[in-house]
């Protein structure tokens, strides 16, 4: 029996990891999988070795504060891999952790495959030399990543973006509008504003109060917070002021259903910006971190944009309000401009169509599964 060991450390990795595992087991039902991941991966292959709840640390300061835990996880991971003796190790994004494991695995004669490139084109480009040395096969999901790696003499496989598959699956299985609205007590006669503050507690604590303040006076909308599957609803309700308690709802673990019916969105930078765009929801992209983390990142980041939408299109299609610009008055102004009656709405819709076309037809998870299993 062939065995693989998979490591995902964040919510997006859990989503893409679950789809990859499902396709791998379709191709090779006898395949044994041991993994680090979240609830979605658990639904495919049983309980994870470590859950993403224990793994997601963001920002320079936060990583330093949790360094003892992170180093302990790395030691445990190495021991667990040696005990399991996999035929291949498949790493999904999560570079700070996974690249350390990749270097160690290479030295120990373990095949290292990488699914979803770390964003080294944005910062820490010197990591490409480590990847070239220790990774045998890499499947990338953004069109420009293939040419980026070719500049360094490394051949990688562009498999398409897995979000296309995830959204297509959701379109087939999603709830009818009437059911979704009635189950969540959403009035049918009001438009929806979706707030996507992120999946980590650190993000939520920083971004959700700003988002709520930005939409507090938009009484003609129902405000719906997209609750991540790895967080309890209480985490979100703690930030809702009493003045908004009747008009704000937390919709847990139904982000795609929410986006399907939303009329506009405020989104914390990350994978959610692309998900929102693929559902054709007008959005403003927000990010605010600790001052020290922001100043360090500003010196290191080598790209013009922070949202995947703008990076893929290579232009500012969606408005990005970062750090000192991330203020309620400015957010509200930009949000109104992209809603259906706003002056920027039509151009944004056209850009979304261009984005969708540039990503191809989908099939990323199946393509990646075939690519990796050829030699396992």
Short mmCIF file of N, CA, C and O in Angstrom, two decimals, residues 324-374:
data_model
loop_
_atom_site.label_atom_id
_atom_site.label_comp_id
_atom_site.label_asym_id
_atom_site.label_seq_id
_atom_site.Cartn_x
_atom_site.Cartn_y
_atom_site.Cartn_z
N UNK A 324 -3.09 52.60 7.37
CA UNK A 324 -3.63 53.91 7.73
C UNK A 324 -4.81 54.33 6.85
O UNK A 324 -5.59 55.20 7.21
N UNK A 325 -4.97 53.69 5.68
CA UNK A 325 -6.14 53.97 4.82
C UNK A 325 -7.36 53.15 5.22
O UNK A 325 -8.45 53.39 4.72
N UNK A 326 -7.15 52.19 6.08
CA UNK A 326 -8.24 51.28 6.47
C UNK A 326 -9.09 51.95 7.56
O UNK A 326 -9.04 51.58 8.74
N UNK A 327 -9.87 52.94 7.13
CA UNK A 327 -10.69 53.73 8.04
C UNK A 327 -12.16 53.67 7.61
O UNK A 327 -12.45 53.67 6.41
N UNK A 328 -13.08 53.63 8.56
CA UNK A 328 -14.51 53.47 8.24
C UNK A 328 -15.04 54.43 7.19
O UNK A 328 -15.77 54.03 6.28
N UNK A 329 -14.71 55.72 7.27
CA UNK A 329 -15.26 56.70 6.32
C UNK A 329 -14.82 56.39 4.89
O UNK A 329 -15.62 56.45 3.95
N UNK A 330 -13.54 56.05 4.72
CA UNK A 330 -13.02 55.74 3.39
C UNK A 330 -13.56 54.40 2.89
O UNK A 330 -13.88 54.25 1.70
N UNK A 331 -13.68 53.44 3.78
CA UNK A 331 -14.23 52.13 3.41
C UNK A 331 -15.67 52.28 2.91
O UNK A 331 -16.05 51.73 1.88
N UNK A 332 -16.47 53.04 3.65
CA UNK A 332 -17.87 53.25 3.29
C UNK A 332 -17.98 53.92 1.92
O UNK A 332 -18.80 53.53 1.08
N UNK A 333 -17.14 54.90 1.67
CA UNK A 333 -17.14 55.61 0.39
C UNK A 333 -16.83 54.66 -0.77
O UNK A 333 -17.53 54.66 -1.80
N UNK A 334 -15.80 53.83 -0.61
CA UNK A 334 -15.41 52.90 -1.67
C UNK A 334 -16.46 51.80 -1.87
O UNK A 334 -16.71 51.37 -2.99
N UNK A 335 -17.06 51.37 -0.78
CA UNK A 335 -18.09 50.34 -0.87
C UNK A 335 -19.29 50.84 -1.66
O UNK A 335 -19.81 50.14 -2.55
N UNK A 336 -19.74 52.05 -1.40
CA UNK A 336 -20.89 52.60 -2.12
C UNK A 336 -20.60 52.75 -3.62
O UNK A 336 -21.49 52.57 -4.45
N UNK A 337 -19.34 53.01 -3.96
CA UNK A 337 -18.97 53.22 -5.36
C UNK A 337 -19.04 51.93 -6.19
O UNK A 337 -19.20 51.99 -7.41
N UNK A 338 -18.94 50.76 -5.52
CA UNK A 338 -18.92 49.49 -6.27
C UNK A 338 -20.24 48.72 -6.20
O UNK A 338 -20.41 47.72 -6.90
N UNK A 339 -21.16 49.18 -5.36
CA UNK A 339 -22.47 48.53 -5.30
C UNK A 339 -23.22 48.75 -6.62
O UNK A 339 -22.83 49.62 -7.41
N UNK A 340 -24.26 47.97 -6.92
CA UNK A 340 -24.92 48.03 -8.23
C UNK A 340 -25.25 49.42 -8.74
O UNK A 340 -25.23 49.66 -9.94
N UNK A 341 -25.53 50.36 -7.87
CA UNK A 341 -25.87 51.72 -8.32
C UNK A 341 -24.65 52.65 -8.36
O UNK A 341 -24.76 53.80 -8.74
N UNK A 342 -23.47 52.14 -8.00
CA UNK A 342 -22.28 52.97 -7.91
C UNK A 342 -21.56 53.15 -9.24
O UNK A 342 -21.73 52.35 -10.17
N UNK A 343 -20.70 54.18 -9.31
CA UNK A 343 -20.04 54.53 -10.58
C UNK A 343 -18.95 53.55 -10.99
O UNK A 343 -18.54 53.50 -12.15
N UNK A 344 -18.46 52.72 -10.04
CA UNK A 344 -17.38 51.79 -10.37
C UNK A 344 -17.89 50.36 -10.59
O UNK A 344 -17.11 49.45 -10.86
N UNK A 345 -19.18 50.16 -10.49
CA UNK A 345 -19.73 48.80 -10.51
C UNK A 345 -19.51 48.10 -11.85
O UNK A 345 -19.05 46.95 -11.90
N UNK A 346 -19.84 48.76 -12.95
CA UNK A 346 -19.78 48.12 -14.26
C UNK A 346 -18.35 47.69 -14.62
O UNK A 346 -18.13 46.58 -15.12
N UNK A 347 -17.39 48.55 -14.34
CA UNK A 347 -16.00 48.22 -14.64
C UNK A 347 -15.53 47.03 -13.82
O UNK A 347 -14.80 46.15 -14.31
N UNK A 348 -15.96 46.96 -12.56
CA UNK A 348 -15.58 45.85 -11.70
C UNK A 348 -16.13 44.53 -12.22
O UNK A 348 -15.43 43.51 -12.23
N UNK A 349 -17.36 44.53 -12.68
CA UNK A 349 -17.97 43.32 -13.26
C UNK A 349 -17.17 42.86 -14.48
O UNK A 349 -16.89 41.67 -14.65
N UNK A 350 -16.79 43.80 -15.33
CA UNK A 350 -15.98 43.47 -16.51
C UNK A 350 -14.63 42.86 -16.10
O UNK A 350 -14.15 41.89 -16.71
N UNK A 351 -14.03 43.42 -15.08
CA UNK A 351 -12.75 42.90 -14.59
C UNK A 351 -12.90 41.49 -14.03
O UNK A 351 -12.03 40.63 -14.24
N UNK A 352 -13.99 41.25 -13.34
CA UNK A 352 -14.24 39.91 -12.80
C UNK A 352 -14.36 38.88 -13.93
O UNK A 352 -13.87 37.75 -13.83
N UNK A 353 -15.01 39.25 -15.01
CA UNK A 353 -15.12 38.34 -16.16
C UNK A 353 -13.75 38.05 -16.76
O UNK A 353 -13.44 36.90 -17.13
N UNK A 354 -12.91 39.08 -16.84
CA UNK A 354 -11.55 38.90 -17.34
C UNK A 354 -10.74 37.98 -16.42
O UNK A 354 -9.98 37.12 -16.88
N UNK A 355 -10.92 38.15 -15.13
CA UNK A 355 -10.23 37.32 -14.14
C UNK A 355 -10.59 35.86 -14.31
O UNK A 355 -9.71 34.97 -14.34
N UNK A 356 -11.88 35.58 -14.41
CA UNK A 356 -12.36 34.21 -14.53
C UNK A 356 -11.77 33.55 -15.78
O UNK A 356 -11.31 32.39 -15.74
N UNK A 357 -11.74 34.27 -16.87
CA UNK A 357 -11.20 33.73 -18.12
C UNK A 357 -9.71 33.42 -18.00
O UNK A 357 -9.22 32.42 -18.54
N UNK A 358 -8.97 34.25 -17.27
CA UNK A 358 -7.52 34.06 -17.16
C UNK A 358 -7.14 32.82 -16.35
O UNK A 358 -6.04 32.29 -16.50
N UNK A 359 -8.06 32.35 -15.50
CA UNK A 359 -7.75 31.19 -14.64
C UNK A 359 -7.99 29.86 -15.34
O UNK A 359 -7.60 28.81 -14.83
N UNK A 360 -8.65 29.86 -16.50
CA UNK A 360 -8.89 28.62 -17.22
C UNK A 360 -10.18 27.95 -16.81
O UNK A 360 -11.07 28.57 -16.21
N UNK A 361 -10.27 26.65 -17.11
CA UNK A 361 -11.53 25.93 -16.96
C UNK A 361 -11.66 25.12 -15.67
O UNK A 361 -12.66 24.48 -15.44
N UNK A 362 -10.65 25.12 -14.84
CA UNK A 362 -10.75 24.36 -13.60
C UNK A 362 -10.12 22.99 -13.70
O UNK A 362 -9.30 22.72 -14.58
N UNK A 363 -10.51 22.10 -12.79
CA UNK A 363 -9.92 20.76 -12.76
C UNK A 363 -8.60 20.71 -12.03
O UNK A 363 -7.84 19.74 -12.15
N UNK A 364 -8.28 21.74 -11.23
CA UNK A 364 -6.97 21.83 -10.58
C UNK A 364 -6.70 20.66 -9.64
O UNK A 364 -5.61 20.08 -9.66
N UNK A 365 -7.67 20.31 -8.83
CA UNK A 365 -7.45 19.25 -7.84
C UNK A 365 -7.17 17.91 -8.52
O UNK A 365 -6.26 17.17 -8.12
N UNK A 366 -7.95 17.60 -9.56
CA UNK A 366 -7.72 16.35 -10.30
C UNK A 366 -6.39 16.40 -11.04
O UNK A 366 -5.65 15.40 -11.06
N UNK A 367 -6.06 17.54 -11.64
CA UNK A 367 -4.79 17.67 -12.35
C UNK A 367 -3.61 17.48 -11.40
O UNK A 367 -2.63 16.79 -11.72
N UNK A 368 -3.70 18.09 -10.21
CA UNK A 368 -2.62 17.97 -9.23
C UNK A 368 -2.51 16.53 -8.72
O UNK A 368 -1.41 16.00 -8.54
N UNK A 369 -3.65 15.90 -8.49
CA UNK A 369 -3.64 14.52 -8.01
C UNK A 369 -2.95 13.59 -9.01
O UNK A 369 -2.11 12.76 -8.63
N UNK A 370 -3.29 13.72 -10.27
CA UNK A 370 -2.64 12.90 -11.31
C UNK A 370 -1.14 13.20 -11.38
O UNK A 370 -0.33 12.29 -11.49
N UNK A 371 -0.80 14.46 -11.29
CA UNK A 371 0.59 14.89 -11.38
C UNK A 371 1.43 14.29 -10.26
O UNK A 371 2.53 13.78 -10.48
N UNK A 372 0.91 14.31 -9.04
CA UNK A 372 1.65 13.78 -7.90
C UNK A 372 1.68 12.25 -7.87
O UNK A 372 2.69 11.65 -7.49
N UNK A 373 0.58 11.63 -8.25
CA UNK A 373 0.49 10.17 -8.13
C UNK A 373 1.23 9.41 -9.22
O UNK A 373 1.38 8.19 -9.11
N UNK A 374 1.70 10.11 -10.23
CA UNK A 374 2.44 9.43 -11.30
C UNK A 374 3.63 8.65 -10.77
O UNK A 374 3.98 7.60 -11.30
#
